[in-house]
Structures are given as C-alpha cells and as structure tokens.
C-alpha cells in the first residue's frame, strides 16, 4: 500500500528532524511521481500530500491537466530551453536551472506571462559527468548573473548526490551545499535568497535533512520501483 510507504517516509523524516533538532515544518516532502499513473498520485494526494515532482515536461503537462488544481508541481528534471514555455506558469518551482542560457529563456517566457518564476540553481556537487549542474566553484558567479534577470527569482540551491549504498557517504556533499548556500547568502545579492535547499532522495534523505535540506525528493520510497518501459 502506498499509504504505508508514505507513513514510513514521514516517520523517517520526523526522526531525522528530531536528531537534527529541527522542526518538521522546516522540511517539505516532494513526492516524485515520474512514470507513475495518476491513480497512484491520487492515492498520495488523498493522504494530504500537495507537492509533487516530475522530470519530463510532457508528462508534467498531462498530469497538471488531469490532477487536482491545488497541487504544487515541481520541475526537478533537466529542462530543455525549448520546453520552458509549456511549464513556466504551471509550476511552483523549477529546481534544475543549471546555466545562464536556461535562466535567460525562463526570464523571456516569464515576461510574456507577466510573472516572476521561482527557481533553484542546480549544483553538481560531486562533479559527476553523468549529471547536470554547475560546479561548486562556478555557482556564485552563475547566481550573480541570473540575479540580474527580473523575471526569475533565485530561492536557493538543488543538488543530486551520487547513488550510494551507504547514505553516510553523501553527508560531506550535503554539508558542502549547505555551506555554499551560507556563502551565497552572505554575498547579499539582490533578487537572491537561500531559503530552499533541495537535496536528499529515497536513499539518503535522512542524512540530507540532518545537514540542512529543506526539500526532499522521494519517489521510490513512496511509489515503489519505477517502470520505464512506457516512458
């Protein structure tokens, strides 16, 4: 039962908050629903979850159309510039801004809709070639560039840590992201705040919470293993 999975994840989030001396309200659980049928999403929605994360624009648009309107949708996958126009006014937050050119396109589409789009800057903290994101060394410069665009607002950072069997192996990476967010905050850049740190997934979200994550992206832990045969 998905309900039982969700209950287990919630218990683990609470325990991690307790260990870190944090309030549960400081951490948003994003149910990552990519490749999952809308019936599964509805089941989790009925348990009170309102934040859902999707990786692909086409699937996101379809689910937005068919699901309850009070859902907060998060774009967490790599976003191509030619797809920005389809989602820019549909999502609560774009987590995966990894270049100035992408931010520029979001800005262009935001101006057309007369909105300001909240975004996170994606940092490839472990410098894995298979992952998107700006390097830790280049992150502050990218933040400064994007901050000059008035159709976007930088709300924080996002990272995807390496896949590991022992979540403790990622603690150092999560700590680096937290430290980087503090460094950026201390720069006092206009149009930038570091309220959100989106880090931690099914295998390591507890460690991420202990190191300061404010948003955890949990898919498999809630919905079970994914079937990519139809995606």
PDB file of C-alpha atoms in Angstrom:
ATOM      1  CA  UNK A   1       0.000   0.000   0.000  1.00  0.00           C
ATOM      2  CA  UNK A   2       1.302   3.419  -0.967  1.00  0.00           C
ATOM      3  CA  UNK A   3      -0.260   4.827   2.188  1.00  0.00           C
ATOM      4  CA  UNK A   4       2.002   2.615   4.297  1.00  0.00           C
ATOM      5  CA  UNK A   5       5.061   3.671   2.291  1.00  0.00           C
ATOM      6  CA  UNK A   6       4.191   7.322   2.836  1.00  0.00           C
ATOM      7  CA  UNK A   7       3.668   6.759   6.555  1.00  0.00           C
ATOM      8  CA  UNK A   8       7.116   5.148   6.780  1.00  0.00           C
ATOM      9  CA  UNK A   9       8.766   8.038   4.903  1.00  0.00           C
ATOM     10  CA  UNK A  10       7.008  10.571   7.141  1.00  0.00           C
ATOM     11  CA  UNK A  11       8.215   8.742  10.259  1.00  0.00           C
ATOM     12  CA  UNK A  12      11.780   8.779   8.937  1.00  0.00           C
ATOM     13  CA  UNK A  13      11.582  12.500   8.130  1.00  0.00           C
ATOM     14  CA  UNK A  14      10.325  13.232  11.639  1.00  0.00           C
ATOM     15  CA  UNK A  15      13.095  11.126  13.197  1.00  0.00           C
ATOM     16  CA  UNK A  16      15.754  12.909  11.125  1.00  0.00           C
ATOM     17  CA  UNK A  17      14.333  16.299  12.164  1.00  0.00           C
ATOM     18  CA  UNK A  18      14.390  15.196  15.792  1.00  0.00           C
ATOM     19  CA  UNK A  19      18.029  14.133  15.532  1.00  0.00           C
ATOM     20  CA  UNK A  20      18.962  17.461  13.962  1.00  0.00           C
ATOM     21  CA  UNK A  21      16.923  19.499  16.431  1.00  0.00           C
ATOM     22  CA  UNK A  22      14.755  20.825  13.618  1.00  0.00           C
ATOM     23  CA  UNK A  23      11.021  21.345  13.371  1.00  0.00           C
ATOM     24  CA  UNK A  24       9.181  19.057  10.947  1.00  0.00           C
ATOM     25  CA  UNK A  25       7.647  22.137   9.293  1.00  0.00           C
ATOM     26  CA  UNK A  26      11.110  23.111   8.002  1.00  0.00           C
ATOM     27  CA  UNK A  27      11.171  20.198   5.544  1.00  0.00           C
ATOM     28  CA  UNK A  28       8.877  19.850   2.532  1.00  0.00           C
ATOM     29  CA  UNK A  29       8.319  16.342   1.199  1.00  0.00           C
ATOM     30  CA  UNK A  30       8.085  16.271  -2.591  1.00  0.00           C
ATOM     31  CA  UNK A  31       6.515  13.068  -3.880  1.00  0.00           C
ATOM     32  CA  UNK A  32       8.439  12.296  -7.069  1.00  0.00           C
ATOM     33  CA  UNK A  33       5.806  10.782  -9.317  1.00  0.00           C
ATOM     34  CA  UNK A  34       7.619  10.403 -12.654  1.00  0.00           C
ATOM     35  CA  UNK A  35       6.416   7.402 -14.711  1.00  0.00           C
ATOM     36  CA  UNK A  36       3.686   6.720 -12.140  1.00  0.00           C
ATOM     37  CA  UNK A  37      -0.015   6.565 -13.091  1.00  0.00           C
ATOM     38  CA  UNK A  38      -2.347   9.295 -11.936  1.00  0.00           C
ATOM     39  CA  UNK A  39      -4.208   6.793  -9.740  1.00  0.00           C
ATOM     40  CA  UNK A  40      -1.029   6.448  -7.646  1.00  0.00           C
ATOM     41  CA  UNK A  41      -0.700  10.216  -7.371  1.00  0.00           C
ATOM     42  CA  UNK A  42      -4.339  10.490  -6.340  1.00  0.00           C
ATOM     43  CA  UNK A  43      -3.789   7.942  -3.577  1.00  0.00           C
ATOM     44  CA  UNK A  44      -0.926  10.000  -2.139  1.00  0.00           C
ATOM     45  CA  UNK A  45      -2.850  13.244  -2.683  1.00  0.00           C
ATOM     46  CA  UNK A  46      -5.702  11.776  -0.630  1.00  0.00           C
ATOM     47  CA  UNK A  47      -3.220  11.357   2.229  1.00  0.00           C
ATOM     48  CA  UNK A  48      -2.633  15.104   2.259  1.00  0.00           C
ATOM     49  CA  UNK A  49       0.461  15.448   0.062  1.00  0.00           C
ATOM     50  CA  UNK A  50       0.324  18.510  -2.199  1.00  0.00           C
ATOM     51  CA  UNK A  51       3.896  18.779  -3.513  1.00  0.00           C
ATOM     52  CA  UNK A  52       4.685  16.518  -6.474  1.00  0.00           C
ATOM     53  CA  UNK A  53       7.861  16.390  -8.581  1.00  0.00           C
ATOM     54  CA  UNK A  54       8.140  15.480 -12.253  1.00  0.00           C
ATOM     55  CA  UNK A  55      11.141  15.099 -14.556  1.00  0.00           C
ATOM     56  CA  UNK A  56       9.651  15.390 -18.029  1.00  0.00           C
ATOM     57  CA  UNK A  57       7.673  18.316 -19.404  1.00  0.00           C
ATOM     58  CA  UNK A  58       5.217  16.266 -21.447  1.00  0.00           C
ATOM     59  CA  UNK A  59       4.299  14.037 -18.513  1.00  0.00           C
ATOM     60  CA  UNK A  60       4.110  17.026 -16.198  1.00  0.00           C
ATOM     61  CA  UNK A  61       1.710  18.882 -18.503  1.00  0.00           C
ATOM     62  CA  UNK A  62      -0.556  15.861 -18.796  1.00  0.00           C
ATOM     63  CA  UNK A  63      -0.742  15.371 -15.057  1.00  0.00           C
ATOM     64  CA  UNK A  64      -1.345  19.064 -14.404  1.00  0.00           C
ATOM     65  CA  UNK A  65      -4.310  18.839 -16.758  1.00  0.00           C
ATOM     66  CA  UNK A  66      -5.816  15.785 -15.068  1.00  0.00           C
ATOM     67  CA  UNK A  67      -4.983  16.169 -11.392  1.00  0.00           C
ATOM     68  CA  UNK A  68      -6.472  18.442  -8.668  1.00  0.00           C
ATOM     69  CA  UNK A  69      -5.686  22.101  -9.146  1.00  0.00           C
ATOM     70  CA  UNK A  70      -4.268  22.742  -5.675  1.00  0.00           C
ATOM     71  CA  UNK A  71      -1.214  20.542  -6.307  1.00  0.00           C
ATOM     72  CA  UNK A  72       2.135  22.340  -6.223  1.00  0.00           C
ATOM     73  CA  UNK A  73       4.170  20.960  -9.108  1.00  0.00           C
ATOM     74  CA  UNK A  74       7.960  20.915  -9.020  1.00  0.00           C
ATOM     75  CA  UNK A  75      10.060  20.589 -12.170  1.00  0.00           C
ATOM     76  CA  UNK A  76      13.023  18.574 -10.933  1.00  0.00           C
ATOM     77  CA  UNK A  77      14.432  17.101 -14.150  1.00  0.00           C
ATOM     78  CA  UNK A  78      16.762  18.584 -16.742  1.00  0.00           C
ATOM     79  CA  UNK A  79      14.824  21.296 -18.568  1.00  0.00           C
ATOM     80  CA  UNK A  80      15.433  21.997 -22.249  1.00  0.00           C
ATOM     81  CA  UNK A  81      15.099  25.613 -23.283  1.00  0.00           C
ATOM     82  CA  UNK A  82      12.528  24.865 -25.998  1.00  0.00           C
ATOM     83  CA  UNK A  83      10.219  23.314 -23.376  1.00  0.00           C
ATOM     84  CA  UNK A  84      10.262  26.192 -20.896  1.00  0.00           C
ATOM     85  CA  UNK A  85       7.215  27.927 -22.390  1.00  0.00           C
ATOM     86  CA  UNK A  86       4.979  24.956 -21.603  1.00  0.00           C
ATOM     87  CA  UNK A  87       5.554  24.952 -17.858  1.00  0.00           C
ATOM     88  CA  UNK A  88       6.800  28.372 -16.812  1.00  0.00           C
ATOM     89  CA  UNK A  89       3.442  29.455 -15.371  1.00  0.00           C
ATOM     90  CA  UNK A  90       2.363  25.975 -14.282  1.00  0.00           C
ATOM     91  CA  UNK A  91       4.914  25.043 -11.637  1.00  0.00           C
ATOM     92  CA  UNK A  92       5.584  26.068  -8.064  1.00  0.00           C
ATOM     93  CA  UNK A  93       9.342  25.867  -8.509  1.00  0.00           C
ATOM     94  CA  UNK A  94      11.938  24.924 -11.131  1.00  0.00           C
ATOM     95  CA  UNK A  95      14.693  23.062  -9.276  1.00  0.00           C
ATOM     96  CA  UNK A  96      17.050  22.353 -12.143  1.00  0.00           C
ATOM     97  CA  UNK A  97      18.429  25.631 -13.503  1.00  0.00           C
ATOM     98  CA  UNK A  98      21.999  24.786 -14.426  1.00  0.00           C
ATOM     99  CA  UNK A  99      23.021  27.515 -16.895  1.00  0.00           C
ATOM    100  CA  UNK A 100      22.542  31.193 -17.624  1.00  0.00           C
ATOM    101  CA  UNK A 101      21.043  30.388 -21.030  1.00  0.00           C
ATOM    102  CA  UNK A 102      18.269  28.349 -19.403  1.00  0.00           C
ATOM    103  CA  UNK A 103      17.611  31.095 -16.857  1.00  0.00           C
ATOM    104  CA  UNK A 104      17.517  33.611 -19.716  1.00  0.00           C
ATOM    105  CA  UNK A 105      14.853  31.578 -21.520  1.00  0.00           C
ATOM    106  CA  UNK A 106      12.803  31.255 -18.327  1.00  0.00           C
ATOM    107  CA  UNK A 107      13.092  35.020 -17.986  1.00  0.00           C
ATOM    108  CA  UNK A 108      11.864  35.594 -21.561  1.00  0.00           C
ATOM    109  CA  UNK A 109       8.840  33.350 -21.080  1.00  0.00           C
ATOM    110  CA  UNK A 110       8.122  34.824 -17.643  1.00  0.00           C
ATOM    111  CA  UNK A 111       7.986  38.336 -19.118  1.00  0.00           C
ATOM    112  CA  UNK A 112       5.484  37.168 -21.715  1.00  0.00           C
ATOM    113  CA  UNK A 113       3.233  35.864 -18.934  1.00  0.00           C
ATOM    114  CA  UNK A 114       3.969  38.863 -16.700  1.00  0.00           C
ATOM    115  CA  UNK A 115       5.113  36.654 -13.828  1.00  0.00           C
ATOM    116  CA  UNK A 116       8.224  36.095 -11.753  1.00  0.00           C
ATOM    117  CA  UNK A 117       9.341  32.467 -11.705  1.00  0.00           C
ATOM    118  CA  UNK A 118      10.959  30.977  -8.583  1.00  0.00           C
ATOM    119  CA  UNK A 119      13.985  28.840  -9.392  1.00  0.00           C
ATOM    120  CA  UNK A 120      16.799  26.915  -7.739  1.00  0.00           C
ATOM    121  CA  UNK A 121      20.323  26.751  -9.095  1.00  0.00           C
ATOM    122  CA  UNK A 122      21.411  23.145  -9.591  1.00  0.00           C
ATOM    123  CA  UNK A 123      24.900  22.369  -8.323  1.00  0.00           C
ATOM    124  CA  UNK A 124      26.754  19.233  -9.399  1.00  0.00           C
ATOM    125  CA  UNK A 125      28.475  18.954  -6.036  1.00  0.00           C
ATOM    126  CA  UNK A 126      30.195  15.621  -6.719  1.00  0.00           C
ATOM    127  CA  UNK A 127      31.208  16.705 -10.251  1.00  0.00           C
ATOM    128  CA  UNK A 128      29.750  13.567 -11.796  1.00  0.00           C
ATOM    129  CA  UNK A 129      29.946  13.591 -15.585  1.00  0.00           C
ATOM    130  CA  UNK A 130      26.563  11.886 -15.861  1.00  0.00           C
ATOM    131  CA  UNK A 131      24.786  14.698 -14.007  1.00  0.00           C
ATOM    132  CA  UNK A 132      23.780  18.233 -14.863  1.00  0.00           C
ATOM    133  CA  UNK A 133      24.525  21.233 -12.702  1.00  0.00           C
ATOM    134  CA  UNK A 134      27.084  23.973 -12.260  1.00  0.00           C
ATOM    135  CA  UNK A 135      30.272  23.262 -10.325  1.00  0.00           C
ATOM    136  CA  UNK A 136      30.566  24.472  -6.741  1.00  0.00           C
ATOM    137  CA  UNK A 137      33.371  26.797  -7.868  1.00  0.00           C
ATOM    138  CA  UNK A 138      31.220  28.457 -10.554  1.00  0.00           C
ATOM    139  CA  UNK A 139      27.962  28.574  -8.585  1.00  0.00           C
ATOM    140  CA  UNK A 140      28.302  32.030  -7.032  1.00  0.00           C
ATOM    141  CA  UNK A 141      29.189  33.605 -10.383  1.00  0.00           C
ATOM    142  CA  UNK A 142      26.180  31.945 -12.038  1.00  0.00           C
ATOM    143  CA  UNK A 143      23.906  33.113  -9.228  1.00  0.00           C
ATOM    144  CA  UNK A 144      25.132  36.686  -9.722  1.00  0.00           C
ATOM    145  CA  UNK A 145      24.467  36.501 -13.474  1.00  0.00           C
ATOM    146  CA  UNK A 146      20.969  35.077 -13.068  1.00  0.00           C
ATOM    147  CA  UNK A 147      20.110  37.545 -10.300  1.00  0.00           C
ATOM    148  CA  UNK A 148      20.176  40.377 -12.861  1.00  0.00           C
ATOM    149  CA  UNK A 149      17.133  38.877 -14.627  1.00  0.00           C
ATOM    150  CA  UNK A 150      13.935  40.354 -13.267  1.00  0.00           C
ATOM    151  CA  UNK A 151      11.588  37.589 -14.465  1.00  0.00           C
ATOM    152  CA  UNK A 152      13.148  34.980 -12.206  1.00  0.00           C
ATOM    153  CA  UNK A 153      13.892  34.827  -8.515  1.00  0.00           C
ATOM    154  CA  UNK A 154      16.576  32.591  -7.047  1.00  0.00           C
ATOM    155  CA  UNK A 155      15.195  30.848  -3.983  1.00  0.00           C
ATOM    156  CA  UNK A 156      18.083  28.503  -3.203  1.00  0.00           C
ATOM    157  CA  UNK A 157      20.093  25.529  -4.387  1.00  0.00           C
ATOM    158  CA  UNK A 158      19.432  21.991  -5.545  1.00  0.00           C
ATOM    159  CA  UNK A 159      21.730  19.005  -5.877  1.00  0.00           C
ATOM    160  CA  UNK A 160      21.550  15.343  -6.825  1.00  0.00           C
ATOM    161  CA  UNK A 161      24.089  13.454  -4.742  1.00  0.00           C
ATOM    162  CA  UNK A 162      25.760  10.295  -6.051  1.00  0.00           C
ATOM    163  CA  UNK A 163      23.917   6.996  -5.846  1.00  0.00           C
ATOM    164  CA  UNK A 164      25.405   5.199  -2.850  1.00  0.00           C
ATOM    165  CA  UNK A 165      24.533   2.150  -0.780  1.00  0.00           C
ATOM    166  CA  UNK A 166      25.584   3.854   2.459  1.00  0.00           C
ATOM    167  CA  UNK A 167      23.923   7.269   2.735  1.00  0.00           C
ATOM    168  CA  UNK A 168      26.676   8.451   5.091  1.00  0.00           C
ATOM    169  CA  UNK A 169      28.926   8.681   2.032  1.00  0.00           C
ATOM    170  CA  UNK A 170      26.870  11.669   0.865  1.00  0.00           C
ATOM    171  CA  UNK A 171      26.963  13.587   4.136  1.00  0.00           C
ATOM    172  CA  UNK A 172      30.022  15.569   3.055  1.00  0.00           C
ATOM    173  CA  UNK A 173      28.362  16.598  -0.214  1.00  0.00           C
ATOM    174  CA  UNK A 174      25.212  17.763   1.568  1.00  0.00           C
ATOM    175  CA  UNK A 175      27.328  19.736   4.020  1.00  0.00           C
ATOM    176  CA  UNK A 176      29.132  21.435   1.125  1.00  0.00           C
ATOM    177  CA  UNK A 177      25.802  22.510  -0.399  1.00  0.00           C
ATOM    178  CA  UNK A 178      24.659  23.930   2.934  1.00  0.00           C
ATOM    179  CA  UNK A 179      27.970  25.789   3.327  1.00  0.00           C
ATOM    180  CA  UNK A 180      27.696  27.103  -0.244  1.00  0.00           C
ATOM    181  CA  UNK A 181      24.179  28.401   0.468  1.00  0.00           C
ATOM    182  CA  UNK A 182      25.521  30.277   3.502  1.00  0.00           C
ATOM    183  CA  UNK A 183      28.359  31.746   1.417  1.00  0.00           C
ATOM    184  CA  UNK A 184      25.877  32.936  -1.218  1.00  0.00           C
ATOM    185  CA  UNK A 185      23.544  34.349   1.433  1.00  0.00           C
ATOM    186  CA  UNK A 186      26.451  36.320   2.877  1.00  0.00           C
ATOM    187  CA  UNK A 187      27.055  37.954  -0.519  1.00  0.00           C
ATOM    188  CA  UNK A 188      23.747  39.832  -0.075  1.00  0.00           C
ATOM    189  CA  UNK A 189      22.928  39.684  -3.794  1.00  0.00           C
ATOM    190  CA  UNK A 190      19.720  41.432  -4.857  1.00  0.00           C
ATOM    191  CA  UNK A 191      16.968  39.053  -6.034  1.00  0.00           C
ATOM    192  CA  UNK A 192      18.610  36.088  -4.290  1.00  0.00           C
ATOM    193  CA  UNK A 193      17.662  34.259  -1.130  1.00  0.00           C
ATOM    194  CA  UNK A 194      18.805  30.877   0.096  1.00  0.00           C
ATOM    195  CA  UNK A 195      15.617  29.779   1.853  1.00  0.00           C
ATOM    196  CA  UNK A 196      15.448  26.468  -0.020  1.00  0.00           C
ATOM    197  CA  UNK A 197      17.957  23.634  -0.162  1.00  0.00           C
ATOM    198  CA  UNK A 198      16.555  20.824  -2.299  1.00  0.00           C
ATOM    199  CA  UNK A 199      18.656  17.757  -1.553  1.00  0.00           C
ATOM    200  CA  UNK A 200      18.086  14.193  -0.489  1.00  0.00           C
ATOM    201  CA  UNK A 201      16.239  11.376  -2.243  1.00  0.00           C
ATOM    202  CA  UNK A 202      14.886   7.970  -1.227  1.00  0.00           C
ATOM    203  CA  UNK A 203      18.302   6.545  -0.346  1.00  0.00           C
ATOM    204  CA  UNK A 204      19.760   9.475   1.582  1.00  0.00           C
ATOM    205  CA  UNK A 205      17.071  11.988   2.583  1.00  0.00           C
ATOM    206  CA  UNK A 206      17.591  11.459   6.314  1.00  0.00           C
ATOM    207  CA  UNK A 207      21.254  12.461   6.116  1.00  0.00           C
ATOM    208  CA  UNK A 208      20.272  15.402   3.881  1.00  0.00           C
ATOM    209  CA  UNK A 209      17.779  16.625   6.494  1.00  0.00           C
ATOM    210  CA  UNK A 210      20.417  16.328   9.216  1.00  0.00           C
ATOM    211  CA  UNK A 211      22.670  18.535   7.059  1.00  0.00           C
ATOM    212  CA  UNK A 212      20.066  21.237   6.401  1.00  0.00           C
ATOM    213  CA  UNK A 213      17.856  20.176   3.493  1.00  0.00           C
ATOM    214  CA  UNK A 214      14.509  21.985   3.325  1.00  0.00           C
ATOM    215  CA  UNK A 215      13.074  19.900   0.457  1.00  0.00           C
ATOM    216  CA  UNK A 216      13.487  16.157  -0.019  1.00  0.00           C
ATOM    217  CA  UNK A 217      12.535  14.483  -3.296  1.00  0.00           C
ATOM    218  CA  UNK A 218      11.249  10.983  -2.568  1.00  0.00           C
ATOM    219  CA  UNK A 219       9.972   8.748  -5.362  1.00  0.00           C
ATOM    220  CA  UNK A 220      10.785   5.076  -4.930  1.00  0.00           C
ATOM    221  CA  UNK A 221      10.308   5.292  -1.168  1.00  0.00           C
ATOM    222  CA  UNK A 222       6.664   6.276  -1.710  1.00  0.00           C
ATOM    223  CA  UNK A 223       5.651   4.845  -5.076  1.00  0.00           C
ATOM    224  CA  UNK A 224       7.931   1.788  -5.322  1.00  0.00           C
ATOM    225  CA  UNK A 225      10.287   0.946  -8.148  1.00  0.00           C
ATOM    226  CA  UNK A 226       9.678   2.656 -11.478  1.00  0.00           C
ATOM    227  CA  UNK A 227       8.678   1.045 -14.734  1.00  0.00           C
ATOM    228  CA  UNK A 228      10.410   2.862 -17.579  1.00  0.00           C
ATOM    229  CA  UNK A 229       9.084   0.619 -20.334  1.00  0.00           C
ATOM    230  CA  UNK A 230       6.364   3.113 -21.274  1.00  0.00           C
ATOM    231  CA  UNK A 231       8.296   6.292 -20.729  1.00  0.00           C
TER     232      UNK A 231
END
